[in-house]
Coordinates of C-alpha atoms and ligand atoms in Angstrom, one line a residue:
M2 CA -92.9 15.8 79.1
A3 CA -89.4 15.4 77.6
A4 CA -90.6 14.1 74.2
T5 CA -94.3 14.3 73.6
V6 CA -96.0 13.5 70.3
V7 CA -99.5 15.0 69.5
V8 CA -101.4 13.2 66.7
G9 CA -104.9 13.3 65.3
A10 CA -107.1 10.3 66.1
Q11 CA -109.7 10.8 63.4
W12 CA -109.6 12.3 59.8
G13 CA -107.8 15.5 60.8
D14 CA -109.2 18.8 62.0
E15 CA -109.5 17.4 65.5
G16 CA -108.1 20.6 67.1
K17 CA -104.5 19.5 67.3
G18 CA -103.4 23.1 67.0
R19 CA -105.3 24.1 70.1
V20 CA -103.9 21.2 72.1
V21 CA -100.3 21.9 70.9
D22 CA -100.8 25.5 71.8
I23 CA -101.6 24.5 75.4
L24 CA -98.8 22.0 75.8
A25 CA -96.3 24.3 74.1
E26 CA -96.4 26.5 77.1
R27 CA -94.0 24.0 78.8
A28 CA -92.0 23.0 75.7
D29 CA -88.6 24.2 74.6
L30 CA -88.9 23.1 71.0
V31 CA -92.0 22.5 68.8
V32 CA -91.5 20.3 65.8
R33 CA -93.7 19.6 62.7
F34 CA -92.8 16.2 61.2
Q35 CA -95.1 15.6 58.2
G36 CA -97.5 17.1 55.8
G37 CA -97.2 20.6 54.5
S38 CA -99.4 23.7 54.0
N39 CA -102.4 21.4 53.6
A40 CA -102.7 21.6 57.4
G41 CA -104.7 24.2 59.2
H42 CA -104.1 24.6 62.9
T43 CA -106.4 27.2 64.3
V44 CA -105.7 29.0 67.6
W45 CA -107.3 32.0 69.3
V46 CA -105.0 34.2 71.3
G47 CA -107.2 36.5 73.2
E48 CA -109.5 38.0 70.6
E49 CA -107.1 37.2 67.8
H50 CA -107.5 34.3 65.4
F51 CA -104.5 32.5 63.9
A52 CA -104.6 29.8 61.3
L53 CA -101.2 28.1 60.9
H54 CA -100.5 25.9 57.9
L55 CA -96.8 25.1 57.8
I56 CA -95.2 26.8 60.7
P57 CA -95.5 24.9 64.1
T58 CA -98.1 26.3 66.4
G59 CA -95.4 26.8 69.1
I60 CA -94.4 30.0 67.3
L61 CA -97.4 31.7 68.9
R62 CA -95.8 31.0 72.4
G63 CA -92.4 32.4 71.2
K64 CA -90.9 29.0 71.2
K65 CA -88.1 27.7 69.0
C66 CA -89.8 25.8 66.1
V67 CA -88.6 23.3 63.7
I68 CA -89.9 22.1 60.3
G69 CA -88.6 18.6 60.2
N70 CA -87.3 16.5 57.2
G71 CA -90.7 14.7 56.9
V72 CA -92.5 17.9 55.9
V73 CA -92.9 19.1 52.3
V74 CA -92.2 22.8 52.2
D75 CA -93.7 25.3 49.8
P76 CA -91.4 28.3 50.1
H77 CA -94.1 30.7 48.8
A78 CA -96.6 29.5 51.3
L79 CA -94.0 29.6 54.1
S80 CA -92.8 33.2 53.3
E81 CA -96.4 34.4 53.1
E82 CA -97.3 32.8 56.4
A83 CA -94.2 34.0 58.1
D84 CA -94.7 37.6 56.9
N85 CA -98.3 37.6 58.0
L86 CA -97.4 36.4 61.4
E87 CA -94.5 38.9 61.7
N88 CA -97.0 41.7 60.7
R89 CA -99.2 40.6 63.6
G90 CA -96.3 40.8 66.1
V91 CA -95.3 37.1 66.1
S92 CA -91.6 36.6 65.8
V93 CA -91.0 33.9 63.1
W94 CA -87.7 34.5 61.4
N95 CA -85.8 34.4 64.7
N96 CA -87.5 31.3 66.0
L97 CA -87.8 29.0 63.1
V98 CA -85.4 26.5 61.6
I99 CA -86.0 24.1 58.6
S100 CA -84.5 20.8 57.9
E101 CA -82.1 20.7 54.9
N102 CA -83.6 17.3 54.0
A103 CA -87.2 18.5 53.8
H104 CA -88.5 18.3 50.3
L105 CA -89.7 21.3 48.3
I106 CA -93.0 21.9 46.8
L107 CA -92.5 23.4 43.3
P108 CA -95.1 25.1 41.1
Y109 CA -95.5 21.9 39.0
H110 CA -96.5 19.9 42.0
R111 CA -99.5 22.2 42.5
L112 CA -100.4 22.2 38.8
L113 CA -100.2 18.4 38.6
D114 CA -102.2 18.0 41.8
E115 CA -105.0 20.2 40.2
A116 CA -104.8 18.5 36.8
H117 CA -104.8 15.0 38.4
E118 CA -107.8 15.8 40.5
R119 CA -109.7 17.3 37.5
S120 CA -108.9 14.2 35.5
L121 CA -110.4 11.9 38.2
G122 CA -113.9 13.6 37.9
D123 CA -116.3 12.1 40.4
G124 CA -113.5 9.8 41.6
K125 CA -111.4 12.7 42.9
I126 CA -109.7 12.5 46.3
G127 CA -110.7 16.0 47.2
T128 CA -107.1 17.1 48.0
T129 CA -106.3 20.6 49.3
L130 CA -104.6 21.3 45.9
R131 CA -101.4 22.3 47.6
G132 CA -99.3 19.9 45.6
I133 CA -98.7 17.6 48.6
G134 CA -99.1 14.2 47.0
Q135 CA -97.0 15.2 44.0
A136 CA -94.1 16.4 46.1
Y137 CA -94.1 13.2 48.2
A138 CA -94.3 11.2 45.0
D139 CA -91.2 12.8 43.7
K140 CA -89.5 12.3 47.1
A141 CA -90.3 8.5 46.9
A142 CA -89.2 8.4 43.2
R143 CA -85.9 10.2 44.2
V144 CA -86.4 13.0 41.8
G145 CA -87.4 15.7 44.4
L146 CA -85.6 18.8 45.2
R147 CA -84.8 19.4 48.9
V148 CA -84.6 22.6 50.9
G149 CA -80.8 22.1 51.3
D150 CA -80.5 22.1 47.5
M151 CA -81.3 25.9 47.6
A152 CA -78.0 26.5 49.3
D153 CA -76.1 26.4 46.0
E154 CA -77.9 28.7 43.4
K155 CA -76.2 27.4 40.3
E156 CA -76.6 23.7 41.2
F157 CA -80.3 24.3 42.2
C158 CA -81.1 25.9 38.9
A159 CA -79.3 23.2 37.0
K160 CA -81.3 20.5 38.9
L161 CA -84.5 22.3 38.2
E162 CA -83.8 22.6 34.5
R163 CA -83.1 18.9 34.3
L164 CA -86.5 18.2 35.7
A165 CA -88.2 20.7 33.4
D166 CA -88.6 18.6 30.4
S167 CA -90.3 15.6 31.9
K168 CA -92.7 17.7 34.1
N169 CA -93.7 19.9 31.1
Q170 CA -94.3 16.8 29.0
I171 CA -96.7 15.4 31.6
L172 CA -98.4 18.7 32.1
K173 CA -98.8 19.2 28.3
Q174 CA -99.3 15.8 26.9
V175 CA -101.2 14.0 29.7
Y176 CA -103.3 16.8 31.0
G177 CA -103.3 19.3 28.0
G178 CA -101.9 22.1 30.2
E179 CA -99.4 24.9 29.5
N180 CA -95.6 24.7 29.7
L181 CA -94.2 26.2 32.9
P182 CA -91.7 29.0 32.4
W183 CA -88.7 27.5 34.1
E184 CA -86.4 30.5 34.2
K185 CA -89.1 32.4 36.1
V186 CA -89.6 29.5 38.6
C187 CA -85.9 29.5 39.1
E188 CA -85.7 33.2 39.7
E189 CA -88.7 33.0 42.1
Y190 CA -87.2 30.2 44.1
L191 CA -83.8 31.9 44.4
R192 CA -85.5 34.9 46.0
Y193 CA -87.1 32.5 48.6
A194 CA -83.7 30.8 49.0
E195 CA -82.2 34.1 50.0
R196 CA -84.7 34.5 52.8
L197 CA -84.7 30.9 54.0
R198 CA -81.0 30.2 53.8
P199 CA -80.3 31.4 57.4
L200 CA -82.9 29.0 58.7
I201 CA -81.7 25.9 57.0
T202 CA -79.9 23.3 59.1
D203 CA -79.5 19.7 60.2
T204 CA -82.6 19.6 62.4
S205 CA -82.2 16.0 63.4
L206 CA -78.9 17.0 65.2
L207 CA -80.6 20.0 66.8
I208 CA -83.6 18.0 68.1
N209 CA -81.5 15.1 69.4
S210 CA -79.1 17.6 71.1
A211 CA -82.1 19.3 72.7
L212 CA -83.2 15.9 74.1
D213 CA -79.7 15.1 75.3
D214 CA -79.8 18.4 77.2
G215 CA -83.1 17.4 78.9
K216 CA -85.2 19.9 76.9
H217 CA -88.9 19.4 76.3
V218 CA -89.7 18.7 72.7
L219 CA -93.2 18.7 71.4
F220 CA -93.9 16.9 68.1
E221 CA -96.9 18.5 66.3
G222 CA -98.7 16.1 64.0
A223 CA -100.9 17.3 61.1
Q224 CA -103.9 15.5 59.5
G225 CA -105.1 12.4 61.4
A226 CA -104.6 8.6 61.7
L227 CA -107.3 7.9 59.1
L228 CA -105.5 10.1 56.6
D229 CA -102.2 8.3 57.0
I230 CA -100.7 7.1 53.7
D231 CA -100.3 3.5 54.9
F232 CA -103.2 3.1 57.4
G233 CA -105.7 5.7 56.3
T234 CA -108.7 5.3 54.0
Y235 CA -106.6 4.8 50.9
P236 CA -106.7 6.4 48.4
Y237 CA -108.8 9.0 50.2
C238 CA -106.0 10.1 52.5
T239 CA -102.9 12.3 52.5
S240 CA -99.4 11.3 51.3
S241 CA -97.5 11.1 54.6
N242 CA -97.4 9.1 57.8
S243 CA -99.7 11.1 60.2
T244 CA -99.5 8.3 62.8
A245 CA -97.0 8.6 65.6
G246 CA -94.3 6.7 63.8
G247 CA -94.0 9.7 61.4
A248 CA -92.7 11.7 64.3
C249 CA -89.5 9.6 64.3
T250 CA -89.0 9.2 60.5
G251 CA -90.0 12.8 60.0
T252 CA -87.4 14.2 62.4
G253 CA -84.6 11.7 62.8
V254 CA -85.5 10.9 66.5
S255 CA -85.5 7.3 67.7
P256 CA -88.8 5.8 68.8
K257 CA -87.0 5.0 72.1
R258 CA -86.8 8.7 72.9
I259 CA -90.5 9.3 72.8
D260 CA -92.1 9.5 76.2
T261 CA -95.8 10.3 75.7
I262 CA -98.2 10.1 72.8
V263 CA -101.3 12.3 73.0
G264 CA -104.2 11.6 70.7
V265 CA -106.6 14.5 69.8
M266 CA -110.2 13.7 68.9
K267 CA -113.4 15.7 68.4
A268 CA -116.3 14.8 70.6
Y269 CA -117.9 13.8 67.3
T270 CA -116.4 13.2 63.9
T271 CA -115.6 15.3 60.8
R272 CA -113.8 14.9 57.6
V273 CA -113.1 17.0 54.5
G274 CA -112.6 15.7 51.0
E275 CA -114.0 12.4 49.6
G276 CA -113.9 8.9 51.1
P277 CA -116.0 6.6 53.3
F278 CA -117.3 7.9 56.6
P279 CA -119.7 5.5 58.3
T280 CA -121.3 7.9 60.9
E281 CA -121.7 10.8 58.5
L282 CA -125.0 12.8 58.9
E283 CA -126.0 13.4 55.3
G284 CA -128.7 14.9 53.1
S285 CA -131.2 17.6 53.6
G286 CA -133.5 15.8 56.0
V287 CA -133.2 15.5 59.8
E288 CA -129.7 14.2 59.5
G289 CA -128.6 17.2 57.4
D290 CA -130.3 19.5 59.9
I291 CA -128.3 17.9 62.8
A292 CA -125.1 18.3 60.9
E293 CA -125.9 21.9 60.2
A294 CA -126.7 22.5 63.9
M295 CA -123.1 21.4 64.7
R296 CA -121.4 23.2 61.8
K297 CA -121.9 26.7 63.1
P298 CA -120.9 26.3 66.7
G299 CA -118.2 23.9 65.7
R300 CA -116.8 26.3 63.0
E301 CA -116.8 23.3 60.7
Y302 CA -115.3 24.8 57.6
G303 CA -111.8 23.8 56.4
S304 CA -109.2 26.3 57.7
T305 CA -107.1 25.8 54.6
T306 CA -109.7 25.5 51.9
G307 CA -112.9 26.9 53.5
R308 CA -114.8 23.8 52.4
P309 CA -117.7 22.8 54.7
R310 CA -116.6 19.8 56.7
R311 CA -118.6 16.6 56.6
I312 CA -120.0 15.8 60.1
G313 CA -121.0 12.7 61.9
W314 CA -121.3 11.1 65.4
F315 CA -118.4 9.8 67.4
D316 CA -117.1 6.5 66.0
A317 CA -115.3 4.4 68.6
L318 CA -113.9 2.1 65.9
V319 CA -112.1 5.0 64.3
V320 CA -110.5 6.2 67.5
R321 CA -109.7 2.7 68.7
R322 CA -107.8 2.1 65.5
A323 CA -105.9 5.4 65.9
V324 CA -105.0 4.3 69.5
M325 CA -103.6 1.1 68.2
L326 CA -101.7 2.6 65.3
S327 CA -100.1 5.4 67.3
G328 CA -99.9 3.9 70.8
I329 CA -102.0 6.8 72.1
E330 CA -101.8 6.9 75.9
E331 CA -104.0 9.9 76.6
L332 CA -106.8 11.6 74.8
A333 CA -107.7 15.3 74.5
V334 CA -111.3 15.7 73.5
T335 CA -112.2 18.9 71.7
H336 CA -115.5 20.6 70.8
L337 CA -117.5 19.0 73.6
D338 CA -119.5 22.3 73.8
V339 CA -120.9 21.6 70.3
L340 CA -122.9 18.7 71.8
D341 CA -124.4 20.9 74.6
Q342 CA -127.6 21.3 72.4
F343 CA -128.6 17.7 72.1
E344 CA -131.2 15.7 74.2
K345 CA -129.7 12.4 73.1
I346 CA -126.3 11.6 71.6
P347 CA -125.7 8.5 69.5
V348 CA -122.2 7.0 69.6
C349 CA -121.1 4.3 67.1
V350 CA -120.0 1.1 69.0
G351 CA -119.7 -1.3 66.0
Y352 CA -120.4 -1.8 62.3
E353 CA -122.8 -4.0 60.5
Y354 CA -121.2 -5.5 57.5
D355 CA -122.8 -8.1 55.3
G356 CA -125.3 -9.1 58.0
E357 CA -122.5 -9.5 60.6
R358 CA -121.4 -7.3 63.5
M359 CA -117.8 -6.0 63.4
D360 CA -116.0 -4.4 66.3
I361 CA -112.8 -3.6 64.4
F362 CA -112.3 -0.8 61.8
P363 CA -111.6 -2.6 58.5
A364 CA -108.3 -2.0 56.8
S365 CA -110.0 -1.8 53.4
S366 CA -111.8 1.3 52.2
A367 CA -114.0 -0.8 50.0
K368 CA -115.2 -2.8 53.0
L369 CA -115.6 0.4 55.1
R370 CA -117.8 1.9 52.5
K371 CA -120.3 -1.0 53.0
C372 CA -120.2 -0.7 56.8
R373 CA -123.3 0.6 58.6
P374 CA -122.9 2.1 62.1
I375 CA -124.4 0.4 65.1
Y376 CA -125.3 3.1 67.7
E377 CA -125.9 3.2 71.3
E378 CA -127.6 6.4 72.6
L379 CA -126.3 8.4 75.5
P380 CA -128.3 11.0 77.3
G381 CA -127.3 14.6 76.5
W382 CA -126.8 17.3 79.1
K383 CA -128.5 20.3 77.5
Q384 CA -126.3 22.6 79.5
D385 CA -123.6 25.2 78.7
T386 CA -120.2 23.6 79.2
S387 CA -118.2 26.5 77.8
R388 CA -117.1 27.9 81.1
A389 CA -116.0 24.6 82.8
K390 CA -112.4 24.5 83.9
K391 CA -112.3 21.2 85.8
F392 CA -113.9 17.8 85.1
A393 CA -116.0 18.3 88.2
E394 CA -117.6 21.4 86.7
L395 CA -118.9 19.5 83.7
P396 CA -122.5 18.3 83.8
A397 CA -122.9 14.7 85.0
N398 CA -124.0 13.4 81.6
G399 CA -121.1 15.2 80.0
R400 CA -118.7 13.3 82.3
R401 CA -120.6 10.1 81.5
Y402 CA -120.1 10.8 77.8
L403 CA -116.4 11.2 78.3
D404 CA -116.2 8.1 80.5
R405 CA -117.9 6.1 77.7
I406 CA -115.3 7.4 75.2
S407 CA -112.5 6.2 77.6
E408 CA -114.2 2.8 78.0
L409 CA -114.7 2.3 74.3
T410 CA -111.1 3.4 73.3
G411 CA -109.3 2.1 76.4
V412 CA -107.6 5.4 76.9
A413 CA -108.1 8.0 79.6
V414 CA -109.4 11.5 78.6
K415 CA -106.9 13.9 80.2
M416 CA -108.0 17.2 78.6
V417 CA -111.3 18.6 77.2
L418 CA -111.7 21.7 75.2
V419 CA -115.1 23.5 75.5
G420 CA -114.6 26.5 73.2
P421 CA -112.0 28.1 71.0
R422 CA -110.2 30.3 73.6
R423 CA -107.1 29.2 75.5
D424 CA -109.0 29.4 78.8
Q425 CA -111.8 27.1 77.6
T426 CA -109.7 24.1 78.6
V427 CA -110.8 21.5 81.1
V428 CA -108.1 19.6 83.0
G429 CA -107.8 17.8 86.3
Ligands
IMP17 P1 -103.8 16.4 50.4 O1 -103.1 16.2 51.7 O2 -104.0 17.9 50.0 O3 -103.3 15.6 49.3 O4 -105.3 15.9 50.5 C1 -105.7 14.5 50.7 C2 -106.8 14.4 51.6 O5 -106.4 14.7 53.0 C3 -108.1 15.2 51.3 O6 -109.2 14.5 51.7 C4 -107.9 16.4 52.2 O7 -109.1 17.0 52.5 C5 -107.3 15.7 53.5 N1 -106.5 16.6 54.3 C6 -105.3 17.1 54.0 N2 -104.9 17.9 55.0 C7 -105.9 18.0 55.9 C8 -106.0 18.6 57.2 O8 -105.1 19.3 57.7 N3 -107.2 18.4 57.8 C9 -108.2 17.6 57.3 N4 -108.1 17.0 56.1 C10 -106.9 17.1 55.4

């Protein structure tokens, strides 16, 4: 295992949390490298349900966890999440460290995210309203505040004050909002600083030293390949690199040190927020009914925002693109059990665009919007898969479905999840 990266191969919500939770059993260090509290990694431990947003999933296994420099940290969300976990018996404060170079999400990032989305009307992105894009925008513009800045109270407040004027001008004059009370923000953040200070460190040094010592490091991606800021369905994407390269830039680890890249995909496809989605099952007719039939067993509601997820059939072009972008070497397929109910299962093997067949996912969202899926139909299995532990215990048509996924993506399926519990995992 040494250094393993786990990334999403679709539009997020593939079940990365579950896969990381399983792989974390053998890890020494679990590291988040991008995104922020927009993520929602859901794990069941026995009868208990956990939804992690910012803290790496490895925390549930009692592992040392790292929030890397590529993450944007909302100290309010982090404190709340840590306290909730501690109240439920999970040790966070002793097991977590945070990069001093990670950027902070400040209240104006959330307000600007909301105001900007509102101003876009029907053209909105459908963000999680966590201030993610605004925080990354400040990072790129080199006007962001970093976690390490909280070390020096006086300097932190001075920096915050210097930003006050321009942010308030945008809030007020562009969006007609209220001025933010800066002294209060400063006070609030100093309280968080007090709590977080012992956790703040040079995490790139820590991770590289762990690798030097032969430790197993698991890099936990958030969102998915098609939400990547560079390669996703721009502008309907997030603001960080959710492909495997982000694991290097978001932690300070060389690409040469990465051993394995695991892609996580659902046995079908979902996305939340706006943007093109060729295989989406839409409307209130038969298609809508099929989507609804998957929503309940698949628990297809956003774990951060509670929004019902959009649902569609498996799209081989999406996953093939993710395989290329991240160099995925093995696949974990989640939610196979949700397909137990169907007589026949369509899978998308190409697109029709302007009267021509396409086998490659287009880089342009405008083009993607005009693509119509070309399906082949596979036989369903109409059998309960939720108790399978080995591939041989899956129904023959279930195995055939997985084999077809491997053929279409060029990658072996090494793990299959057939329900939310830890023991509903099929390997070997
Ligand atoms: P943001 O990351 O909050 O700016 O949202 C941008 C887009 O990414 C929206 O379509 C969100 O729904 C989507 N998104 C962000 N985080 C996740 C996630 O963890 N799972 C699925 N979609 C996400």
